[in-house]
């Protein structure tokens, strides 16, 4: 259901905060971000921060970081660097 909702054109009707929460829900549940509508166009600094936070939390817990976070983070090198720094500290 999450994948269907995230890939729907109706996501264009969501305000930025609601849309970001939907993208984050995809990361939490393993729905590929490549199927989420609007990721390339609507990704912003706040979503990048949220994705980096999520990735850091998973890494600190010893859990795998979803590769899909990089679909957002590659456009925001300052946030991506947070993960790179974490890898060199480990």
PDB file of N, CA, C and O in Angstrom, residues 1-9 11 19 22-23 26 31-32 35-38:
ATOM      1  N   UNK A   1       0.812  -1.178   0.000  1.00  0.00           N
ATOM      2  CA  UNK A   1       0.000   0.000   0.000  1.00  0.00           C
ATOM      3  C   UNK A   1       0.865   1.256   0.000  1.00  0.00           C
ATOM      4  O   UNK A   1       0.532   2.236  -0.654  1.00  0.00           O
ATOM      5  N   UNK A   2       1.958   1.210   0.756  1.00  0.00           N
ATOM      6  CA  UNK A   2       2.836   2.375   0.806  1.00  0.00           C
ATOM      7  C   UNK A   2       3.454   2.621  -0.563  1.00  0.00           C
ATOM      8  O   UNK A   2       3.509   3.755  -1.034  1.00  0.00           O
ATOM      9  N   UNK A   3       3.887   1.550  -1.219  1.00  0.00           N
ATOM     10  CA  UNK A   3       4.486   1.694  -2.550  1.00  0.00           C
ATOM     11  C   UNK A   3       3.483   2.277  -3.538  1.00  0.00           C
ATOM     12  O   UNK A   3       3.827   3.153  -4.340  1.00  0.00           O
ATOM     13  N   UNK A   4       2.255   1.823  -3.486  1.00  0.00           N
ATOM     14  CA  UNK A   4       1.225   2.333  -4.395  1.00  0.00           C
ATOM     15  C   UNK A   4       0.951   3.805  -4.130  1.00  0.00           C
ATOM     16  O   UNK A   4       0.841   4.607  -5.059  1.00  0.00           O
ATOM     17  N   UNK A   5       0.861   4.164  -2.876  1.00  0.00           N
ATOM     18  CA  UNK A   5       0.591   5.565  -2.536  1.00  0.00           C
ATOM     19  C   UNK A   5       1.771   6.457  -2.905  1.00  0.00           C
ATOM     20  O   UNK A   5       1.581   7.557  -3.438  1.00  0.00           O
ATOM     21  N   UNK A   6       2.985   5.991  -2.654  1.00  0.00           N
ATOM     22  CA  UNK A   6       4.168   6.808  -2.925  1.00  0.00           C
ATOM     23  C   UNK A   6       4.407   7.015  -4.409  1.00  0.00           C
ATOM     24  O   UNK A   6       4.992   8.016  -4.816  1.00  0.00           O
ATOM     25  N   UNK A   7       3.950   6.092  -5.222  1.00  0.00           N
ATOM     26  CA  UNK A   7       4.182   6.206  -6.667  1.00  0.00           C
ATOM     27  C   UNK A   7       3.041   6.915  -7.385  1.00  0.00           C
ATOM     28  O   UNK A   7       3.113   7.165  -8.583  1.00  0.00           O
ATOM     29  N   UNK A   8       2.011   7.261  -6.662  1.00  0.00           N
ATOM     30  CA  UNK A   8       0.836   7.891  -7.247  1.00  0.00           C
ATOM     31  C   UNK A   8       1.093   9.350  -7.616  1.00  0.00           C
ATOM     32  O   UNK A   8       1.805  10.071  -6.926  1.00  0.00           O
ATOM     33  N   UNK A   9       0.470   9.786  -8.685  1.00  0.00           N
ATOM     34  CA  UNK A   9       0.551  11.194  -9.080  1.00  0.00           C
ATOM     35  C   UNK A   9      -0.089  12.096  -8.033  1.00  0.00           C
ATOM     36  O   UNK A   9       0.181  13.294  -7.977  1.00  0.00           O
ATOM     37  N   UNK A  11       0.662  12.333  -5.088  1.00  0.00           N
ATOM     38  CA  UNK A  11       1.660  12.888  -4.171  1.00  0.00           C
ATOM     39  C   UNK A  11       1.978  14.341  -4.502  1.00  0.00           C
ATOM     40  O   UNK A  11       2.438  15.082  -3.644  1.00  0.00           O
ATOM     41  N   UNK A  19       4.873  15.197   2.109  1.00  0.00           N
ATOM     42  CA  UNK A  19       5.585  14.440   1.075  1.00  0.00           C
ATOM     43  C   UNK A  19       6.882  13.871   1.637  1.00  0.00           C
ATOM     44  O   UNK A  19       7.196  12.704   1.427  1.00  0.00           O
ATOM     45  N   UNK A  22       6.265  10.878   3.686  1.00  0.00           N
ATOM     46  CA  UNK A  22       5.989   9.724   2.832  1.00  0.00           C
ATOM     47  C   UNK A  22       7.263   9.092   2.298  1.00  0.00           C
ATOM     48  O   UNK A  22       7.404   7.863   2.268  1.00  0.00           O
ATOM     49  N   UNK A  23       8.207   9.924   1.897  1.00  0.00           N
ATOM     50  CA  UNK A  23       9.492   9.415   1.406  1.00  0.00           C
ATOM     51  C   UNK A  23      10.224   8.700   2.531  1.00  0.00           C
ATOM     52  O   UNK A  23      10.763   7.601   2.338  1.00  0.00           O
ATOM     53  N   UNK A  26       8.872   5.343   3.110  1.00  0.00           N
ATOM     54  CA  UNK A  26       9.398   4.387   2.125  1.00  0.00           C
ATOM     55  C   UNK A  26      10.732   3.812   2.598  1.00  0.00           C
ATOM     56  O   UNK A  26      10.956   2.604   2.526  1.00  0.00           O
ATOM     57  N   UNK A  31      10.495   0.326   0.754  1.00  0.00           N
ATOM     58  CA  UNK A  31       9.950   0.644  -0.570  1.00  0.00           C
ATOM     59  C   UNK A  31      11.022   1.412  -1.331  1.00  0.00           C
ATOM     60  O   UNK A  31      11.529   2.423  -0.832  1.00  0.00           O
ATOM     61  N   UNK A  32      11.409   0.962  -2.519  1.00  0.00           N
ATOM     62  CA  UNK A  32      12.456   1.638  -3.278  1.00  0.00           C
ATOM     63  C   UNK A  32      12.088   3.093  -3.579  1.00  0.00           C
ATOM     64  O   UNK A  32      10.995   3.379  -4.071  1.00  0.00           O
ATOM     65  N   UNK A  35      10.778   4.368  -6.983  1.00  0.00           N
ATOM     66  CA  UNK A  35       9.370   4.280  -7.370  1.00  0.00           C
ATOM     67  C   UNK A  35       8.527   5.392  -6.756  1.00  0.00           C
ATOM     68  O   UNK A  35       7.367   5.554  -7.111  1.00  0.00           O
ATOM     69  N   UNK A  36       9.117   6.153  -5.830  1.00  0.00           N
ATOM     70  CA  UNK A  36       8.378   7.239  -5.173  1.00  0.00           C
ATOM     71  C   UNK A  36       8.308   8.443  -6.106  1.00  0.00           C
ATOM     72  O   UNK A  36       9.327   8.902  -6.623  1.00  0.00           O
ATOM     73  N   UNK A  37       7.115   8.941  -6.295  1.00  0.00           N
ATOM     74  CA  UNK A  37       6.918  10.071  -7.210  1.00  0.00           C
ATOM     75  C   UNK A  37       7.556  11.332  -6.651  1.00  0.00           C
ATOM     76  O   UNK A  37       7.419  11.645  -5.470  1.00  0.00           O
ATOM     77  N   UNK A  38       8.280  12.036  -7.499  1.00  0.00           N
ATOM     78  CA  UNK A  38       8.794  13.347  -7.169  1.00  0.00           C
ATOM     79  C   UNK A  38      10.147  13.408  -6.487  1.00  0.00           C
ATOM     80  O   UNK A  38      10.624  14.498  -6.195  1.00  0.00           O
TER      81      UNK A  38
END
